[in-house]
Amino acid sequence: METKGLTRRFGEQVSVNEVNLEVPEGKIYGFLGPNGAGKTTTIKMLLGLLRADAGTIRIFGQEMPGHSLDILRKVGSLVENPSYYGHLTGYKNLKILTTMLELPDRRIGEVLEIVRLTSSANRKVGGYSLGMKQRLGIAAALLRSPRLLILDEPTNGLDPAGIQEIRHLMLELAHEQGMTMMLSSHLLSEVDSIADEIGIISGGRLVYQGALELLERFGRRVLRFELESPEEALRLPGLQGFIVERDGNMLSIAAEEGSVPQAELFKLLGPYGIMKVQETGKSLEELFLELTGKGGSL
Ligand SMILES: Nc1ncnc2c1ncn2[C@@H]1O[C@H](COP(=O)(O)OP(=O)(O)O)[C@@H](O)[C@H]1O
Ligand SMILES: [Mg+2]
């Protein structure tokens, strides 16, 4: 699934600004961004629930919304808080959907099994916990055996145990059933251990997209050497090509791109009396906050 230049305005505000998403098939894509960043607006456009002002969307190689009927048959989704009939059981709620979608009733049992609600199938949804309701929403999204599952903040409002359960479920669906999955969250910690790829949106703009490990590497790119003779070391031609800052006996060295070649620097600076070495850098969480702060970008 991919978008090119996807844009949506509300009045003067550009809520989604030329976003180019690339969601790889069979992978879990974490769509991250603080509240108001444009996640739901983007997702609604992907699902044809909202018109885009500019840009294109391709899902399974076909254009949205031109081929929406074809595409949406293969897409399951959960956007914002789904509503249920509280006075009906979980089973009955799904039964309404299978009737509408003309699906065989055996799917109900199957999806309830997947989200582990079988034993609560005959209880009224009004008595379900938030986590159970969320799982019922995912069950509903799974009814049509989608190839692509799009979940907007599926763990929002859940307690740690509930979050854990949903994460487990995502992994299972992606790895055992080969489903492509896109899930949004405003918290990095909710997707960091399960997403293969992430996209970070901030103020409507995609500020990072790629593997999580790659982002992690950006965070660990400064080595601080405490030296006996920092003055002389500063003049080393070998340090050209690095970003070097001196603060007293301390030299902070960063690579212009990627990670710092530690071994090389040790060899280079050895003769200048290394007293202490520290690897400083930012945690993923700090990077995320920085990126989603004002105008951050890598
Ligand atoms: N229907 C709407 N009318 C006006 N503004 C909207 C509407 N929907 C969303 N927005 C605005 O677009 C921005 C992005 O919202 P949203 O996509 O819901 O963000 P997120 O899901 O990341 O929290 C917000 O500033 C929000 O106020
Ligand atoms: Mg939202």
Coordinates of C-alpha atoms and ligand atoms in Angstrom, one line a residue:
M1 CA 0.0 0.0 0.0
E2 CA 1.3 3.4 -0.9
T3 CA 0.3 7.0 -1.1
K4 CA 1.9 9.8 -3.0
G5 CA 1.5 13.4 -2.1
L6 CA -1.6 12.6 0.0
T7 CA -3.1 15.9 1.2
R8 CA -6.2 17.0 3.1
R9 CA -7.2 20.4 4.3
F10 CA -9.8 21.5 6.7
G11 CA -10.4 25.2 6.0
E12 CA -7.0 26.9 6.2
Q13 CA -5.4 24.0 8.1
V14 CA -3.4 21.4 6.1
S15 CA -4.1 18.3 8.3
V16 CA -2.3 15.9 6.0
N17 CA 0.5 17.4 4.0
E18 CA 1.9 15.6 1.0
V19 CA 2.3 12.3 2.7
N20 CA 4.1 9.5 0.9
L21 CA 3.4 6.3 2.8
E22 CA 5.0 3.0 1.9
V23 CA 3.5 0.1 3.8
P24 CA 5.3 -3.1 2.8
E25 CA 3.2 -6.2 2.2
G26 CA 3.1 -8.8 5.0
K27 CA 4.6 -6.4 7.5
I28 CA 3.5 -4.5 10.5
Y29 CA 3.6 -0.8 9.9
G30 CA 3.4 1.5 12.9
F31 CA 1.9 4.8 12.1
L32 CA 3.0 7.2 14.9
G33 CA 2.3 10.7 15.8
P34 CA 1.0 12.9 18.6
N35 CA -2.6 13.7 19.0
G36 CA -3.7 16.0 16.1
A37 CA -0.9 14.9 13.9
G38 CA -3.1 13.7 11.1
K39 CA -3.2 9.9 11.7
T40 CA -7.0 9.4 11.6
T41 CA -7.4 11.8 8.7
T42 CA -4.8 9.8 6.7
I43 CA -6.4 6.5 7.6
K44 CA -9.9 7.7 6.7
M45 CA -8.6 8.7 3.3
L46 CA -7.0 5.3 2.8
L47 CA -10.4 3.7 3.6
G48 CA -12.3 6.1 1.3
L49 CA -14.2 7.6 4.3
L50 CA -12.8 11.0 3.6
R51 CA -11.9 12.6 0.3
A52 CA -8.3 13.6 -0.4
D53 CA -7.6 17.1 -1.7
A54 CA -4.6 15.9 -3.6
G55 CA -2.4 12.9 -4.0
T56 CA -2.9 9.2 -4.9
I57 CA -3.5 6.1 -3.0
R58 CA -2.7 2.6 -4.3
I59 CA -3.7 -0.5 -2.4
F60 CA -2.9 -4.0 -3.8
G61 CA -1.7 -2.1 -6.9
Q62 CA -5.1 -0.5 -7.5
E63 CA -6.1 3.1 -7.1
M64 CA -8.3 4.4 -4.4
P65 CA -11.0 5.6 -4.5
G66 CA -11.5 4.5 -8.2
H67 CA -11.4 0.8 -7.3
S68 CA -12.7 1.1 -3.8
L69 CA -15.3 -1.7 -4.0
D70 CA -12.7 -4.1 -5.2
I71 CA -10.1 -2.9 -2.7
L72 CA -12.2 -2.6 0.4
R73 CA -13.4 -6.2 0.2
K74 CA -9.9 -7.1 1.1
V75 CA -9.4 -4.5 3.8
G76 CA -10.4 -4.8 7.4
S77 CA -10.4 -1.7 9.6
L78 CA -11.1 -0.3 13.0
V79 CA -11.3 3.5 13.2
E80 CA -11.9 5.5 16.3
N81 CA -14.3 4.0 18.8
P82 CA -16.6 1.6 17.1
S83 CA -20.1 1.4 18.3
Y84 CA -21.9 -1.7 19.3
Y85 CA -25.3 -2.8 20.4
G86 CA -24.7 -3.0 24.1
H87 CA -27.8 -4.9 24.9
L88 CA -26.8 -7.6 22.4
T89 CA -24.2 -10.3 22.9
G90 CA -20.8 -10.2 21.1
Y91 CA -22.0 -13.0 18.9
K92 CA -25.2 -11.2 17.9
N93 CA -23.2 -8.0 17.1
L94 CA -21.1 -10.0 14.7
K95 CA -24.1 -11.8 13.4
I96 CA -25.6 -8.5 12.2
L97 CA -22.4 -7.9 10.3
T98 CA -22.2 -11.3 8.6
T99 CA -25.8 -11.0 7.5
M100 CA -25.1 -7.5 6.1
L101 CA -21.9 -8.7 4.4
E102 CA -23.4 -12.0 3.3
L103 CA -20.7 -14.0 5.0
P104 CA -21.2 -17.5 6.4
D105 CA -21.9 -17.6 10.1
R106 CA -19.0 -19.9 10.8
R107 CA -16.8 -16.9 10.4
I108 CA -18.2 -15.5 13.7
G109 CA -16.8 -18.4 15.7
E110 CA -13.5 -18.2 13.8
V111 CA -12.9 -14.6 14.5
L112 CA -14.1 -14.8 18.1
E113 CA -11.5 -17.6 18.5
I114 CA -8.7 -15.4 17.0
V115 CA -9.4 -12.5 19.4
R116 CA -10.0 -14.9 22.3
L117 CA -13.5 -13.9 23.0
T118 CA -15.1 -17.3 22.5
S119 CA -16.0 -17.7 26.2
S120 CA -17.6 -14.3 26.3
A121 CA -19.5 -14.7 23.0
N122 CA -22.9 -15.0 24.7
R123 CA -22.4 -12.1 27.1
K124 CA -23.9 -8.7 26.5
V125 CA -21.4 -6.3 25.0
G126 CA -22.5 -3.6 27.4
G127 CA -20.8 -5.6 30.2
Y128 CA -17.5 -6.0 28.2
S129 CA -14.3 -4.3 29.4
L130 CA -12.7 -1.7 27.1
G131 CA -10.1 -4.3 26.0
M132 CA -12.9 -6.8 25.2
K133 CA -14.7 -4.2 23.1
Q134 CA -11.6 -3.4 21.3
R135 CA -11.0 -7.1 20.5
L136 CA -14.6 -7.3 19.3
G137 CA -13.8 -4.5 17.0
I138 CA -10.8 -6.3 15.7
A139 CA -13.0 -9.5 15.3
A140 CA -15.4 -7.5 13.2
A141 CA -12.6 -6.2 11.1
L142 CA -11.4 -9.8 10.5
L143 CA -14.7 -11.1 9.4
R144 CA -13.9 -10.7 5.7
S145 CA -10.5 -12.3 6.1
P146 CA -8.7 -9.2 5.0
R147 CA -5.3 -9.1 3.4
L148 CA -4.8 -5.6 4.9
L149 CA -5.8 -4.6 8.4
I150 CA -5.9 -1.0 9.3
L151 CA -6.3 -0.2 13.0
D152 CA -6.5 3.3 14.3
E153 CA -5.1 3.5 17.8
P154 CA -6.2 0.0 18.7
T155 CA -4.6 0.2 22.2
N156 CA -5.9 3.6 23.1
G157 CA -7.4 3.6 26.6
L158 CA -6.3 0.0 27.4
D159 CA -4.4 -1.0 30.5
P160 CA -1.0 -2.6 30.2
A161 CA -2.4 -6.1 30.1
G162 CA -4.9 -5.1 27.4
I163 CA -2.1 -3.5 25.4
Q164 CA 0.0 -6.6 25.7
E165 CA -2.9 -8.8 24.5
I166 CA -3.5 -6.6 21.4
R167 CA 0.2 -6.6 20.6
H168 CA 0.3 -10.3 20.8
L169 CA -2.7 -10.6 18.5
M170 CA -1.1 -8.3 15.9
L171 CA 2.1 -10.4 15.8
E172 CA 0.1 -13.5 15.4
L173 CA -2.0 -12.1 12.6
A174 CA 1.0 -10.7 10.7
H175 CA 3.3 -13.7 11.2
E176 CA 1.0 -16.6 11.0
Q177 CA -1.5 -15.3 8.5
G178 CA 0.8 -13.1 6.5
M179 CA -1.6 -10.2 6.8
T180 CA -0.3 -6.7 6.1
M181 CA -1.0 -4.5 9.1
M182 CA -1.0 -0.8 9.7
L183 CA -1.7 0.4 13.2
S184 CA -1.5 3.9 14.5
S185 CA -0.6 5.1 17.9
H186 CA 0.5 8.3 19.6
L187 CA 2.9 6.3 21.8
L188 CA 6.1 4.9 20.4
S189 CA 6.2 2.3 23.2
E190 CA 3.0 0.7 21.9
V191 CA 4.5 -0.2 18.5
D192 CA 8.2 -0.3 19.1
S193 CA 8.5 -4.0 19.8
I194 CA 6.1 -5.2 17.1
A195 CA 6.4 -2.9 14.1
D196 CA 8.7 -3.9 11.3
E197 CA 8.6 -0.4 9.8
I198 CA 7.3 2.9 11.2
G199 CA 6.1 6.2 9.8
I200 CA 6.1 9.2 12.0
I201 CA 3.7 12.0 11.2
S202 CA 3.8 15.4 12.9
G203 CA 1.8 18.4 12.0
G204 CA 0.5 16.6 8.9
R205 CA 3.9 15.8 7.5
L206 CA 5.7 12.5 7.4
V207 CA 8.9 13.2 9.3
Y208 CA 10.4 9.7 9.3
Q209 CA 9.7 6.5 7.5
G210 CA 11.7 3.3 7.6
A211 CA 12.9 0.5 9.9
L212 CA 12.8 1.1 13.6
E213 CA 16.4 0.0 13.9
L214 CA 17.5 2.7 11.5
L215 CA 15.9 5.3 13.7
E216 CA 17.5 3.8 16.7
R217 CA 20.9 4.2 15.0
F218 CA 20.3 7.9 14.6
G219 CA 20.1 8.1 18.4
R220 CA 23.4 6.6 19.0
R221 CA 25.8 8.7 17.1
V222 CA 27.9 10.6 19.5
L223 CA 31.1 9.3 21.2
R224 CA 32.6 11.4 23.9
F225 CA 36.3 11.0 24.5
E226 CA 38.0 12.5 27.6
L227 CA 41.6 13.1 26.5
E228 CA 44.8 14.2 28.1
S229 CA 45.7 16.3 25.1
P230 CA 42.5 17.3 23.4
E231 CA 44.2 20.3 21.8
E232 CA 46.5 18.3 19.7
A233 CA 43.9 15.6 18.9
L234 CA 41.7 18.3 17.4
R235 CA 44.3 19.0 14.7
L236 CA 44.2 15.4 13.5
P237 CA 43.5 15.2 9.8
G238 CA 41.7 11.8 10.5
L239 CA 39.0 13.7 12.3
Q240 CA 38.0 15.5 9.2
G241 CA 34.7 14.3 8.0
F242 CA 33.4 14.0 11.5
I243 CA 31.5 16.6 13.5
V244 CA 33.8 17.4 16.4
E245 CA 33.0 19.6 19.4
R246 CA 35.4 20.4 22.2
D247 CA 34.4 21.1 25.8
G248 CA 37.5 21.2 28.1
N249 CA 39.1 17.8 27.9
M250 CA 36.1 16.4 26.2
L251 CA 35.8 15.8 22.5
S252 CA 32.3 14.9 21.2
I253 CA 32.5 13.2 17.9
A254 CA 29.6 12.5 15.7
A255 CA 29.5 10.9 12.3
E256 CA 27.8 13.0 9.6
E257 CA 25.7 9.9 8.7
G258 CA 24.9 6.7 10.4
S259 CA 26.9 5.4 13.4
V260 CA 30.4 6.4 14.6
P261 CA 33.2 4.0 13.8
Q262 CA 34.4 3.3 17.3
A263 CA 37.4 1.2 16.5
E264 CA 38.8 3.7 14.1
L265 CA 38.5 6.5 16.6
F266 CA 40.1 4.5 19.4
K267 CA 43.1 3.9 17.1
L268 CA 43.2 7.5 16.1
L269 CA 42.9 9.0 19.6
G270 CA 44.9 6.4 21.5
P271 CA 48.1 8.5 21.4
Y272 CA 46.3 11.4 23.0
G273 CA 45.6 9.7 26.2
I274 CA 42.1 8.4 26.3
M275 CA 40.9 8.7 29.9
K276 CA 37.3 8.0 29.4
V277 CA 34.8 7.2 26.6
Q278 CA 31.1 7.6 26.7
E279 CA 28.6 6.8 24.1
T280 CA 25.9 9.4 24.3
G281 CA 22.8 9.6 22.3
K282 CA 19.2 9.8 22.5
S283 CA 16.8 7.1 23.3
L284 CA 14.1 6.2 20.8
E285 CA 11.6 7.9 22.9
E286 CA 13.7 11.1 22.9
L287 CA 14.1 10.9 19.2
F288 CA 10.4 10.4 18.7
L289 CA 9.6 13.4 20.9
E290 CA 12.2 15.5 19.1
L291 CA 10.8 14.5 15.7
T292 CA 7.3 15.2 16.6
G293 CA 8.2 18.5 18.3
K294 CA 8.4 21.7 16.2
G295 CA 9.7 21.1 12.8
G296 CA 11.8 18.1 13.6
S297 CA 13.1 16.0 10.8
L298 CA 16.0 13.7 10.1
Ligands
LIG1 N1 -13.6 17.0 10.4 C1 -12.7 17.9 10.7 N2 -12.9 19.2 10.6 C2 -11.9 20.1 11.0 N3 -10.7 19.8 11.4 C3 -10.4 18.4 11.5 C4 -11.4 17.5 11.2 N4 -10.8 16.2 11.3 C5 -9.6 16.5 11.8 N5 -9.3 17.8 11.9 C6 -8.1 18.4 12.3 O1 -7.0 17.8 11.6 C7 -5.9 17.6 12.4 C8 -5.5 16.1 12.4 O2 -6.5 15.4 13.1 P1 -6.5 13.8 13.2 O3 -6.2 13.2 11.9 O4 -7.7 13.4 13.9 O5 -5.2 13.6 14.1 P2 -4.7 12.3 14.9 O6 -5.6 11.2 14.5 O7 -3.3 12.1 14.6 O8 -4.9 12.6 16.4 C9 -6.3 18.1 13.8 O9 -5.8 19.4 13.9 C10 -7.8 18.1 13.7 O10 -8.3 19.1 14.5
MG2 MG -6.8 9.9 15.7

